[in-house]
Tab-separated table of C-alpha atoms in Angstrom:
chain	number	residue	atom	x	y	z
A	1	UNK	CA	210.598	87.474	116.755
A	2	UNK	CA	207.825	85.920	114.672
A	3	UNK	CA	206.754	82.453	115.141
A	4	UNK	CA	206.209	80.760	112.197
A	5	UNK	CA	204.277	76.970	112.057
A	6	UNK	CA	205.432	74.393	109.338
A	7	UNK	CA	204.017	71.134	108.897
A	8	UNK	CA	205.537	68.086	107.032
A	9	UNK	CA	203.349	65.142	105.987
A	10	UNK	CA	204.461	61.606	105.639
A	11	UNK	CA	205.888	61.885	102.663
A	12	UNK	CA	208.344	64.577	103.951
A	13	UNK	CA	209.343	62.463	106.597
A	14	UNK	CA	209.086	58.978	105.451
A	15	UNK	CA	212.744	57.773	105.643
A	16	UNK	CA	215.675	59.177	107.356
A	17	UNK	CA	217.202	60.695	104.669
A	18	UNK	CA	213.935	62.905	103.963
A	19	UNK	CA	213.833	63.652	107.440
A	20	UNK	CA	217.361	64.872	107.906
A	21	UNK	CA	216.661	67.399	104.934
A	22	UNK	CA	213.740	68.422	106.677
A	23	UNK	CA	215.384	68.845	110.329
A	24	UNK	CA	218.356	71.322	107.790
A	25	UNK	CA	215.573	72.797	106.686
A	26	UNK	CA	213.730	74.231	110.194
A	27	UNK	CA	217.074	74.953	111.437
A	28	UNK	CA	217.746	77.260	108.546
A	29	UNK	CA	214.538	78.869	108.967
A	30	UNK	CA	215.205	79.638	112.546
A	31	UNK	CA	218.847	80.620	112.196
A	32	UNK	CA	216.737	83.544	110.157
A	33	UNK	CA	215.240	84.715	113.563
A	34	UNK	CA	212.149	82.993	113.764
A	35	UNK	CA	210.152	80.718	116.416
A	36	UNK	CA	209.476	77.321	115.196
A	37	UNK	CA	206.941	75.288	115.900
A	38	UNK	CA	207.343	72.291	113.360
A	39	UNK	CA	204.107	69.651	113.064
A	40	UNK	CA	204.577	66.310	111.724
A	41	UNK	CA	202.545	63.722	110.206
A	42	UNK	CA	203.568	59.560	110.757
A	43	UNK	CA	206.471	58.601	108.236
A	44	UNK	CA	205.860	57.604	104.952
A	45	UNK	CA	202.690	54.648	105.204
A	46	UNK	CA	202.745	53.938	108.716
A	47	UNK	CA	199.425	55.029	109.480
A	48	UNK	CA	197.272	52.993	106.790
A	49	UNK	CA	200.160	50.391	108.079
A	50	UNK	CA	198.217	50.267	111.705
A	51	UNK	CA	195.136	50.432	110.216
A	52	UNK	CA	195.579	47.226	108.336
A	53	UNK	CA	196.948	45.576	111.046
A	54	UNK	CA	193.656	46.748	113.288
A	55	UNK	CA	191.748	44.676	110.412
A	56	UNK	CA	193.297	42.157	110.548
A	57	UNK	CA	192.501	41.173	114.101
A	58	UNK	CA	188.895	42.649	113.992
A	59	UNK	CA	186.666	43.571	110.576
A	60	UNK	CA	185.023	46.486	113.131
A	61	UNK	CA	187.941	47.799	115.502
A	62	UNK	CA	187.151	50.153	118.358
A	63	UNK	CA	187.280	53.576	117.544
A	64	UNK	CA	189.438	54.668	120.910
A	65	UNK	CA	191.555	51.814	120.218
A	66	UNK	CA	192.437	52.915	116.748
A	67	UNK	CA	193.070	56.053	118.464
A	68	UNK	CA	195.402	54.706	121.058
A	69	UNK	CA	197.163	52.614	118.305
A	70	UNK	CA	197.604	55.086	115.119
A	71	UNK	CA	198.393	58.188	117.115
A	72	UNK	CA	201.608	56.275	117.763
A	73	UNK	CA	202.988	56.964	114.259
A	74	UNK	CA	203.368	61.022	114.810
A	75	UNK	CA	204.857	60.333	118.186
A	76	UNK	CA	207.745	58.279	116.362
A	77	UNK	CA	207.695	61.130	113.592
A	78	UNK	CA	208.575	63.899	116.010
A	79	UNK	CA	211.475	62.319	118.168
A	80	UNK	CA	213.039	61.211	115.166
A	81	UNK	CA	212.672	65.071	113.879
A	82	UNK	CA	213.939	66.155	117.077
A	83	UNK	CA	216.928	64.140	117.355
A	84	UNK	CA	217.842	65.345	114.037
A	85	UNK	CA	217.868	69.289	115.095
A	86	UNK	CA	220.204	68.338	118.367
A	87	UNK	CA	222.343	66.291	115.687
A	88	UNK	CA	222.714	70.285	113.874
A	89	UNK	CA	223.303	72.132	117.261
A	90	UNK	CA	220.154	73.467	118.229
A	91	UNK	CA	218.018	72.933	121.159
A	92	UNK	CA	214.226	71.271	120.156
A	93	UNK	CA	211.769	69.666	122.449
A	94	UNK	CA	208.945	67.520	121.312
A	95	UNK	CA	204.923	67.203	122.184
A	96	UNK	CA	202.072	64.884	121.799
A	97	UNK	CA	199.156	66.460	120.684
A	98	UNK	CA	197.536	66.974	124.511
A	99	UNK	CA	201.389	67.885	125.756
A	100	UNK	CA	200.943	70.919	123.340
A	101	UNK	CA	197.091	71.878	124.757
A	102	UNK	CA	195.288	70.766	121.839
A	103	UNK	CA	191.606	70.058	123.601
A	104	UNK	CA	188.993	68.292	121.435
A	105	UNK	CA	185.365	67.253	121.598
A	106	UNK	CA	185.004	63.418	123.088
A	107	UNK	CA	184.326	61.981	119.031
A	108	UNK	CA	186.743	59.000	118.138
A	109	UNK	CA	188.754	58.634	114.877
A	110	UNK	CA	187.123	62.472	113.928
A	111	UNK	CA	187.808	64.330	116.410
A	112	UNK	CA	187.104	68.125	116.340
A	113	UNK	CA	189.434	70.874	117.543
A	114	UNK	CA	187.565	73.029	120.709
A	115	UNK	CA	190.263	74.743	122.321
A	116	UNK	CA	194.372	74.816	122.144
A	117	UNK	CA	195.622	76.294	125.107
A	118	UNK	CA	199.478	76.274	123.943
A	119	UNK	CA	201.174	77.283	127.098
A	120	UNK	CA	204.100	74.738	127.189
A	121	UNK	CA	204.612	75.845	123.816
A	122	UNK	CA	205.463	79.393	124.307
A	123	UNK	CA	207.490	78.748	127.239
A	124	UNK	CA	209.867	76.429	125.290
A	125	UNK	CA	209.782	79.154	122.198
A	126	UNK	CA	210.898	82.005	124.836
A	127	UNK	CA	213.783	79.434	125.539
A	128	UNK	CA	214.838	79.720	122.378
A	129	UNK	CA	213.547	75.869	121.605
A	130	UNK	CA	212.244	74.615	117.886
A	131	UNK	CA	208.753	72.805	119.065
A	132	UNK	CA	208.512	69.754	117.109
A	133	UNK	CA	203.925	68.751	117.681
A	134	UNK	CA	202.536	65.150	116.520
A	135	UNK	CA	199.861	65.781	114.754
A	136	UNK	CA	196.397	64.415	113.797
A	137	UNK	CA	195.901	64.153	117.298
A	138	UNK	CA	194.688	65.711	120.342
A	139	UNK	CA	192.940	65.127	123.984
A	140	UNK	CA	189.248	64.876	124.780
A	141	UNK	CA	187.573	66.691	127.638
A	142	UNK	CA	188.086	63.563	129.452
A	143	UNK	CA	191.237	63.510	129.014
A	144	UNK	CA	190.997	60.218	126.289
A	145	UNK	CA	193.625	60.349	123.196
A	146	UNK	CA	191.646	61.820	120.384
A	147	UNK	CA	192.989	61.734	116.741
A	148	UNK	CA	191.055	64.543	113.910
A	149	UNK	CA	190.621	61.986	111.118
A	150	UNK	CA	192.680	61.855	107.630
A	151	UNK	CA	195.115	64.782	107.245
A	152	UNK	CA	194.581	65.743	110.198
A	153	UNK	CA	197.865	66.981	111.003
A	154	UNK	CA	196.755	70.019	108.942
A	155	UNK	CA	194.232	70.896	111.194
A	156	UNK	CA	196.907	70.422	114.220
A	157	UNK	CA	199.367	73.126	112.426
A	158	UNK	CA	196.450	75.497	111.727
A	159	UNK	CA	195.111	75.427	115.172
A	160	UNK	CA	198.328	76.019	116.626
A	161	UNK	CA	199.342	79.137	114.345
A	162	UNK	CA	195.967	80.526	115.339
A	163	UNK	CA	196.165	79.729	119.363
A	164	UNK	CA	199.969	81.204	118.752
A	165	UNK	CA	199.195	84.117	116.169
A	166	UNK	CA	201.991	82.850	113.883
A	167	UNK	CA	203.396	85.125	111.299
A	168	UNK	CA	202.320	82.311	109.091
A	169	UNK	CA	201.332	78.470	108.410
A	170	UNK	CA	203.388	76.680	105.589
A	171	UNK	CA	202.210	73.307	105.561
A	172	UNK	CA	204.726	70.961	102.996
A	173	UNK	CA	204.133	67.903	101.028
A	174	UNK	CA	205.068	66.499	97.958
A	175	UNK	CA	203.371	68.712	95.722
A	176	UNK	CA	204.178	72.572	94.926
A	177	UNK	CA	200.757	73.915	96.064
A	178	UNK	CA	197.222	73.184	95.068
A	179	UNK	CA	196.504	72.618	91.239
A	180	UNK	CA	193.367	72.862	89.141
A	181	UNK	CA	193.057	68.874	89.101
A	182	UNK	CA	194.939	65.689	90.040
A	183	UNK	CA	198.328	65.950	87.345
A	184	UNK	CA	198.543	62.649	87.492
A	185	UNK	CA	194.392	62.096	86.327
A	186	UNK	CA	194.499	65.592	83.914
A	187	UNK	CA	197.424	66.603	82.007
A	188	UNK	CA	196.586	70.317	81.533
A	189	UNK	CA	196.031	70.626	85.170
A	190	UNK	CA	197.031	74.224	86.371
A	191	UNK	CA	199.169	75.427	89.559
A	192	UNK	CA	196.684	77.861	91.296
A	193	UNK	CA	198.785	80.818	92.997
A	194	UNK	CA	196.315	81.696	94.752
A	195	UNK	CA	192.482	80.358	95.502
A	196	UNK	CA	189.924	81.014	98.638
A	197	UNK	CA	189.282	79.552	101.831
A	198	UNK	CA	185.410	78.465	100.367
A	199	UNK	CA	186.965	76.588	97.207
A	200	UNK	CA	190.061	74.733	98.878
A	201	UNK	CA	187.521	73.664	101.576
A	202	UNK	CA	185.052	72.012	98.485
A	203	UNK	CA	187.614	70.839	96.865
A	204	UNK	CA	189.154	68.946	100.032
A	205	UNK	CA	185.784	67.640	100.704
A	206	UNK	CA	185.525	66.520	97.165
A	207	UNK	CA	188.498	64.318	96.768
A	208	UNK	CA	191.431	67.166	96.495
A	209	UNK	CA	194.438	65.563	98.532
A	210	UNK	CA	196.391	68.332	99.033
A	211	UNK	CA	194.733	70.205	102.091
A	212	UNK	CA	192.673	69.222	104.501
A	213	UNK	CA	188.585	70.246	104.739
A	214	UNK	CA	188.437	70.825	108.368
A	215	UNK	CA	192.317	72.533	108.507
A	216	UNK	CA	190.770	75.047	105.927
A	217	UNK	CA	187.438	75.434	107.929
A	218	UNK	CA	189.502	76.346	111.126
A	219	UNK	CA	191.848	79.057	108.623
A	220	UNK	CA	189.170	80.563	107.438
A	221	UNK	CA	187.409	80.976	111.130
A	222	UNK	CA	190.505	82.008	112.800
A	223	UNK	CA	192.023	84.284	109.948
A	224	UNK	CA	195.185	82.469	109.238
A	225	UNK	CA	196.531	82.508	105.565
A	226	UNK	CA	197.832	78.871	104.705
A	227	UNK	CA	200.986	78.398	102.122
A	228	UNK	CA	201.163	74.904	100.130
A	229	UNK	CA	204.301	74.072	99.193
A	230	UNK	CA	206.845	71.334	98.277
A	231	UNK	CA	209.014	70.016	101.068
A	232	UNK	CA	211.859	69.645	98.007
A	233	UNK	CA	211.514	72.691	95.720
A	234	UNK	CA	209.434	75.295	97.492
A	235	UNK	CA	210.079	78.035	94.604
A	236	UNK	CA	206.095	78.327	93.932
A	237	UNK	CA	203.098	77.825	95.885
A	238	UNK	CA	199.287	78.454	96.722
A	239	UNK	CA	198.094	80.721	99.075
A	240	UNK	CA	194.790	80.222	101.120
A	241	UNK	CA	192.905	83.446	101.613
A	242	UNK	CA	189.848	85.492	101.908
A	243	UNK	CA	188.081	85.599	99.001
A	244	UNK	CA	190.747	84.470	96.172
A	245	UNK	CA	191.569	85.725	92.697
A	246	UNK	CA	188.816	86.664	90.705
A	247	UNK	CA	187.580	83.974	88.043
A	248	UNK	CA	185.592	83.716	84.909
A	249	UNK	CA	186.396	79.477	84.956
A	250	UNK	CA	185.940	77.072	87.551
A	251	UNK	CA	189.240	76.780	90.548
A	252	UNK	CA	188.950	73.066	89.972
A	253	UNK	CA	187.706	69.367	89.400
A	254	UNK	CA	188.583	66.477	91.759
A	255	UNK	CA	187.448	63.367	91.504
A	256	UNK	CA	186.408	61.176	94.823
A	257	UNK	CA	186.416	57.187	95.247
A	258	UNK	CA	185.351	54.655	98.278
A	259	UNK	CA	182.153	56.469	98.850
A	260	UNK	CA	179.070	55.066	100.834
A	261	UNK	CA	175.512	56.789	100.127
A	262	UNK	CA	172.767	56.031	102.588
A	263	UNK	CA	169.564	57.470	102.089
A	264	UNK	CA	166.201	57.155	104.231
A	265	UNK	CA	162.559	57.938	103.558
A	266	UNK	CA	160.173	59.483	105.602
A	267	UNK	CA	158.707	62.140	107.290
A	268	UNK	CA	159.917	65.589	108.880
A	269	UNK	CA	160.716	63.193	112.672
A	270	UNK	CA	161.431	60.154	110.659
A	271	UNK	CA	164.739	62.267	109.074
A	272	UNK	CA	165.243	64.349	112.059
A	273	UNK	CA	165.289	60.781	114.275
A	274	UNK	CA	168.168	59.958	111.603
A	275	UNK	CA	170.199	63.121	112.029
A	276	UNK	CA	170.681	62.643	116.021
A	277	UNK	CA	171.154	59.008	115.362
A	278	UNK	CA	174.301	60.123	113.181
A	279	UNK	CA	175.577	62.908	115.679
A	280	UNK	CA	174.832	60.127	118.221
A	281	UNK	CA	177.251	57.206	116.556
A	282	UNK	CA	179.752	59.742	115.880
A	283	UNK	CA	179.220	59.605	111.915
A	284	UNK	CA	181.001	62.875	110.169
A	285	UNK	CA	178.779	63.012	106.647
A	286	UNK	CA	180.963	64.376	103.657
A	287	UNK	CA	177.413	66.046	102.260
A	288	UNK	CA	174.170	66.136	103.971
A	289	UNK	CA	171.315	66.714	101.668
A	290	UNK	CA	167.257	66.793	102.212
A	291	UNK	CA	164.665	66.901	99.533
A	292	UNK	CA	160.832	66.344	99.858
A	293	UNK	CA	160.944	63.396	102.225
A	294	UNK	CA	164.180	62.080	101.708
A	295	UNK	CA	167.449	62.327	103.581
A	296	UNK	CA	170.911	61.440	101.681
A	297	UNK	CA	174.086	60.953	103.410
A	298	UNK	CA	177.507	60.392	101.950
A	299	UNK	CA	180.433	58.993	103.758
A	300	UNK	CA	183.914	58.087	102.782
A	301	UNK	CA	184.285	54.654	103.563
A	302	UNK	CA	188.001	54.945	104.029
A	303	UNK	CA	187.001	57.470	107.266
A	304	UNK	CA	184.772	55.123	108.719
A	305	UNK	CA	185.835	52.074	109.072
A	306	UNK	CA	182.680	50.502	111.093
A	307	UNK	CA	180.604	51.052	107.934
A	308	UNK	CA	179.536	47.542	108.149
A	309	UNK	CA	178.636	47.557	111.549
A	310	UNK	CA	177.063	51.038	111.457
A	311	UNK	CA	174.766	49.846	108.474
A	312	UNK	CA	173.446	46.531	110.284
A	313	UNK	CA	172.333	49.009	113.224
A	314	UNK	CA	170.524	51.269	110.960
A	315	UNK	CA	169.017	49.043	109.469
A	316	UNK	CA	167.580	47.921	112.584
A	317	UNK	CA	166.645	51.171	114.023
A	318	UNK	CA	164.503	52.213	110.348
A	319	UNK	CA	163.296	48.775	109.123
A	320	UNK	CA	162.808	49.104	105.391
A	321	UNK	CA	163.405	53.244	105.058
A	322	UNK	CA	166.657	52.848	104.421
A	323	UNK	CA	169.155	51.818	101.656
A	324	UNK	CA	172.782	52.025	101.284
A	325	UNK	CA	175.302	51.769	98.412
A	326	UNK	CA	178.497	51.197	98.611
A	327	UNK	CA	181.665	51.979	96.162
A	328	UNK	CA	180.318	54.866	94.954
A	329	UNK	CA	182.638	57.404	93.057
A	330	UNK	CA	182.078	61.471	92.406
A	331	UNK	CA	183.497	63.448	89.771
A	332	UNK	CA	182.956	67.690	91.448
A	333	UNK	CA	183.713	70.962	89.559
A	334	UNK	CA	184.000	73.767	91.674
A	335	UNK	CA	184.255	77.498	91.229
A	336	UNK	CA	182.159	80.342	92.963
A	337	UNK	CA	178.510	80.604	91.523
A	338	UNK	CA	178.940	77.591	89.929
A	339	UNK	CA	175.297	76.296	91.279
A	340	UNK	CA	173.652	79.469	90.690
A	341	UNK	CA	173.062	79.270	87.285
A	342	UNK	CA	171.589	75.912	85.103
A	343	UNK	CA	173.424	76.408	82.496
A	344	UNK	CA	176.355	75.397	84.106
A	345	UNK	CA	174.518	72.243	84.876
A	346	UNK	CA	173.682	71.678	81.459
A	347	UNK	CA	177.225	71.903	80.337
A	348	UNK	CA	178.523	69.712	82.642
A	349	UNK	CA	175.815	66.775	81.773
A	350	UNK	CA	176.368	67.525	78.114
A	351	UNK	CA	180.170	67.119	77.922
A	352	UNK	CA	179.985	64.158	80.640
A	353	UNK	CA	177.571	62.614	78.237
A	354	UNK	CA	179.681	63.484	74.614
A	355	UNK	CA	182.593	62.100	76.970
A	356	UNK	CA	180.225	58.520	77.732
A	357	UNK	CA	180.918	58.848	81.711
A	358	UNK	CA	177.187	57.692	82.886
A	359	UNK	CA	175.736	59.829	85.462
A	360	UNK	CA	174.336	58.090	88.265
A	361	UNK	CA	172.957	60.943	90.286
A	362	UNK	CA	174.253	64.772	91.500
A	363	UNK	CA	174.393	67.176	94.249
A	364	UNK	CA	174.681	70.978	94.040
A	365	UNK	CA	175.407	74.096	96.362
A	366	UNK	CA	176.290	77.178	94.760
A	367	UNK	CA	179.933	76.812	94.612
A	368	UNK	CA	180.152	72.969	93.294
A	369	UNK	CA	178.437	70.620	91.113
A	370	UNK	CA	178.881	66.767	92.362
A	371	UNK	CA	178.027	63.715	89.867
A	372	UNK	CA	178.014	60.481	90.964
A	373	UNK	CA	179.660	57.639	88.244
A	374	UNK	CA	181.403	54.451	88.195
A	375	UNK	CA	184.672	53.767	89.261
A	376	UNK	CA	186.102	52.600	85.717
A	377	UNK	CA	184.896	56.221	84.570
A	378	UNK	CA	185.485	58.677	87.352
A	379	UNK	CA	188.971	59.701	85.929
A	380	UNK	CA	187.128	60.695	82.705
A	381	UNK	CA	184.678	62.227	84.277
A	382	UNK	CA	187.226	64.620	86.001
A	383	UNK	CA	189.009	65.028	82.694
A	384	UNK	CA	185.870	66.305	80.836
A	385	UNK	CA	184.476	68.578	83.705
A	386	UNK	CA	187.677	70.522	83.610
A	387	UNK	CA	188.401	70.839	79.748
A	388	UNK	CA	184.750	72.039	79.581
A	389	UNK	CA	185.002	74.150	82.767
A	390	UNK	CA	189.028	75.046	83.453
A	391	UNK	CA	190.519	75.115	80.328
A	392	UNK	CA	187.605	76.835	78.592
A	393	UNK	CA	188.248	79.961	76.557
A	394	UNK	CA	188.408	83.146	78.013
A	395	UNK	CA	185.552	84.114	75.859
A	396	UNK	CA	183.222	81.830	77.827
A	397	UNK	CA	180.481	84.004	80.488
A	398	UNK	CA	181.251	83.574	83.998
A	399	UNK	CA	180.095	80.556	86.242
A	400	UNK	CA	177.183	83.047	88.112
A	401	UNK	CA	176.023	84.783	84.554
């Protein structure tokens, strides 16, 4: 029999109703002759829910509190699912995150995935049990509840279909799949059939909603191909795999708000001393850049909510070689070879500038180029990076010519 891992985000579970039609739906799917191991997110908002009411009783909550308190949401999420399956006659058992062997480093509110060791899981697949796994979370080393940060659930259902070499990972949502840009932001967005493991991963990083950055890190490491489809009408989706369909435009443009930049100046120790002081406060940069002397770190302020606090001890440690900015937004085209040639960069500051969205600084690699604007403009931005980079005519030379 072929196990087969689906995860359903909050969305897809965030009334009854919607959680009903997905418990119809896993039954179906192992009525076909599969194992199923199902992974579910919190319903609907509960998890920004908690986090509001964390801030309300302190501006800088604990990070293994806000563990202890969000990871509460999935746990609700998965008896609810697995009441619904007994409802439809079959047999389903559920699991926390450590019940199902997911072993992380000891890092609060970003936890990192070092080991599953699903045992319990197989045994209650050979008896012919669904598995229903709360995800986003996991258990430290010292045995402390762990959660893996924003969309982390992803990361749970990958992880498992590696540990469990699954036939497959669908992972559901509310969307059919990934799509050149936000629909909602760029009305010529396109569905993308197909893109790879080094794209989806920028993209997440960048602002893209649909996956998350470290689930597609841990595909891509452990070989499993991820499908992105709607919980409602799964007729199309996106596939996650090795290398991707080949390209002359760019996969995509996503756009990225609530940012925090901190830079500091110095020498060779003075950034190094920075560095461990980040891996030492547990701060997860979204890009980590260095040029001549100067170290730039950006952070999503919505995954680190003791910016405040973090910034008051920085200060402290490197007295006047450090400044921070908050509320930053990014506008990111990506596409492999992107960074490799200037022209591309040329383009992109031209039709940002014919489009009046004011850059306020960049970042590169060679499969993105990041721009830094204001938040009134950032939509624009996204729109004009992908007319002048997606929607292009097939005429134009490839990104790496």
């Amino acid at each position: 029999m072929s196990v087969i891992v689906q995860k359903f985000g909050g969305s897809s579970v965030a009334d009854v109703p919607r959680l009903k039609g997905v418990a119809r739906r896993v039954v179906e799917t192992a009525r076909q002759g599969n194992q199923m191991v199902v992974v579910v997110s919190a319903m609907g908002d509960t998890t920004n829910q908690l986090m509001a009411l964390a801030q309300e009783v302190t501006a800088s909550p604990p990070r293994r509190e806000l563990d202890m308190l969000v990871s509460v949401g999935e746990r609700i999420s998965m008896s609810l699912l697995c009441m619904a399956i007994h409802d439809l006659g079959m047999e389903a058992i559920s699991f926390t995150g450590s019940q199902s062997g997911i072993l992380t480093n000891d890092r609060h509110a970003n936890a990192r995935i070092l080991e599953v060791r699903p045992y319990r899981v197989q045994d209650e697949l050979e008896r012919g049990r669904v598995v229903i796994v709360a995800g986003y979370q996991g258990m430290s080393y010292r045995r402390e509840i762990t959660t893996l940060g924003r969309g982390g659930s992803d990361t749970t259902a990958v992880a498992l279909a590696a540990a469990l070499g699954a036939e497959r990972c669908e992972i559901y949502s509310d969307v059919d799949g990934v799509y050149s840009a936000d629909p909602r932001v760029v009305d010529a967005a396109r569905h993308l059939p197909e893109i790879s493991y080094e794209e989806m991963q920028e993209l997440s990083l960048a602002g893209a909603k649909v996956l998350n950055a470290q689930a597609v890190e841990f595909a891509k490491k452990a070989g499993v191909v991820i499908y992105a489809r709607a919980t409602v009408d799964g007729r199309r989706e996106t596939r996650v795999v090795v290398g991707g369909p080949p390209r002359r435009g760019a996969a995509g443009v996503a756009g990225a708000r609530n940012l925090a930049r901190l830079q500091i100046t110095g020498d060779a120790q003075t950034c190094a001393d920075f560095a461990q002081t980040l891996e030492e406060w547990d701060v997860i940069p979204n890009q980590l850049s260095q040029v001549s002397g100067c170290l730039t770190v950006l952070l999503s302020q919505e995954l680190c909510p003791e910016l405040e606090d973090l910034t008051k001890r920085f200060g402290a440690r490197f007295q006047g070689r450090i400044t921070v900015e908050r509320d930053l937004c990014t506008a990111t085209v990506v596409g492999s070879g992107i960074g490799r040639n200037p022209r591309n960069l040329n383009r992109a500051i031209g039709v940002l500038r014919s489009a009046e969205v004011p850059v306020m600084g960049m970042d590169t690699s060679q499969l993105r180029l990041t721009f830094f604007t204001s938040p009134q403009c950032v939509n624009a931005g996204v729109a004009a990076l992908h007319r002048e980079f997606v929607e292009s005519a097939p005429g134009e030379p490839a990104l790496d010519d």
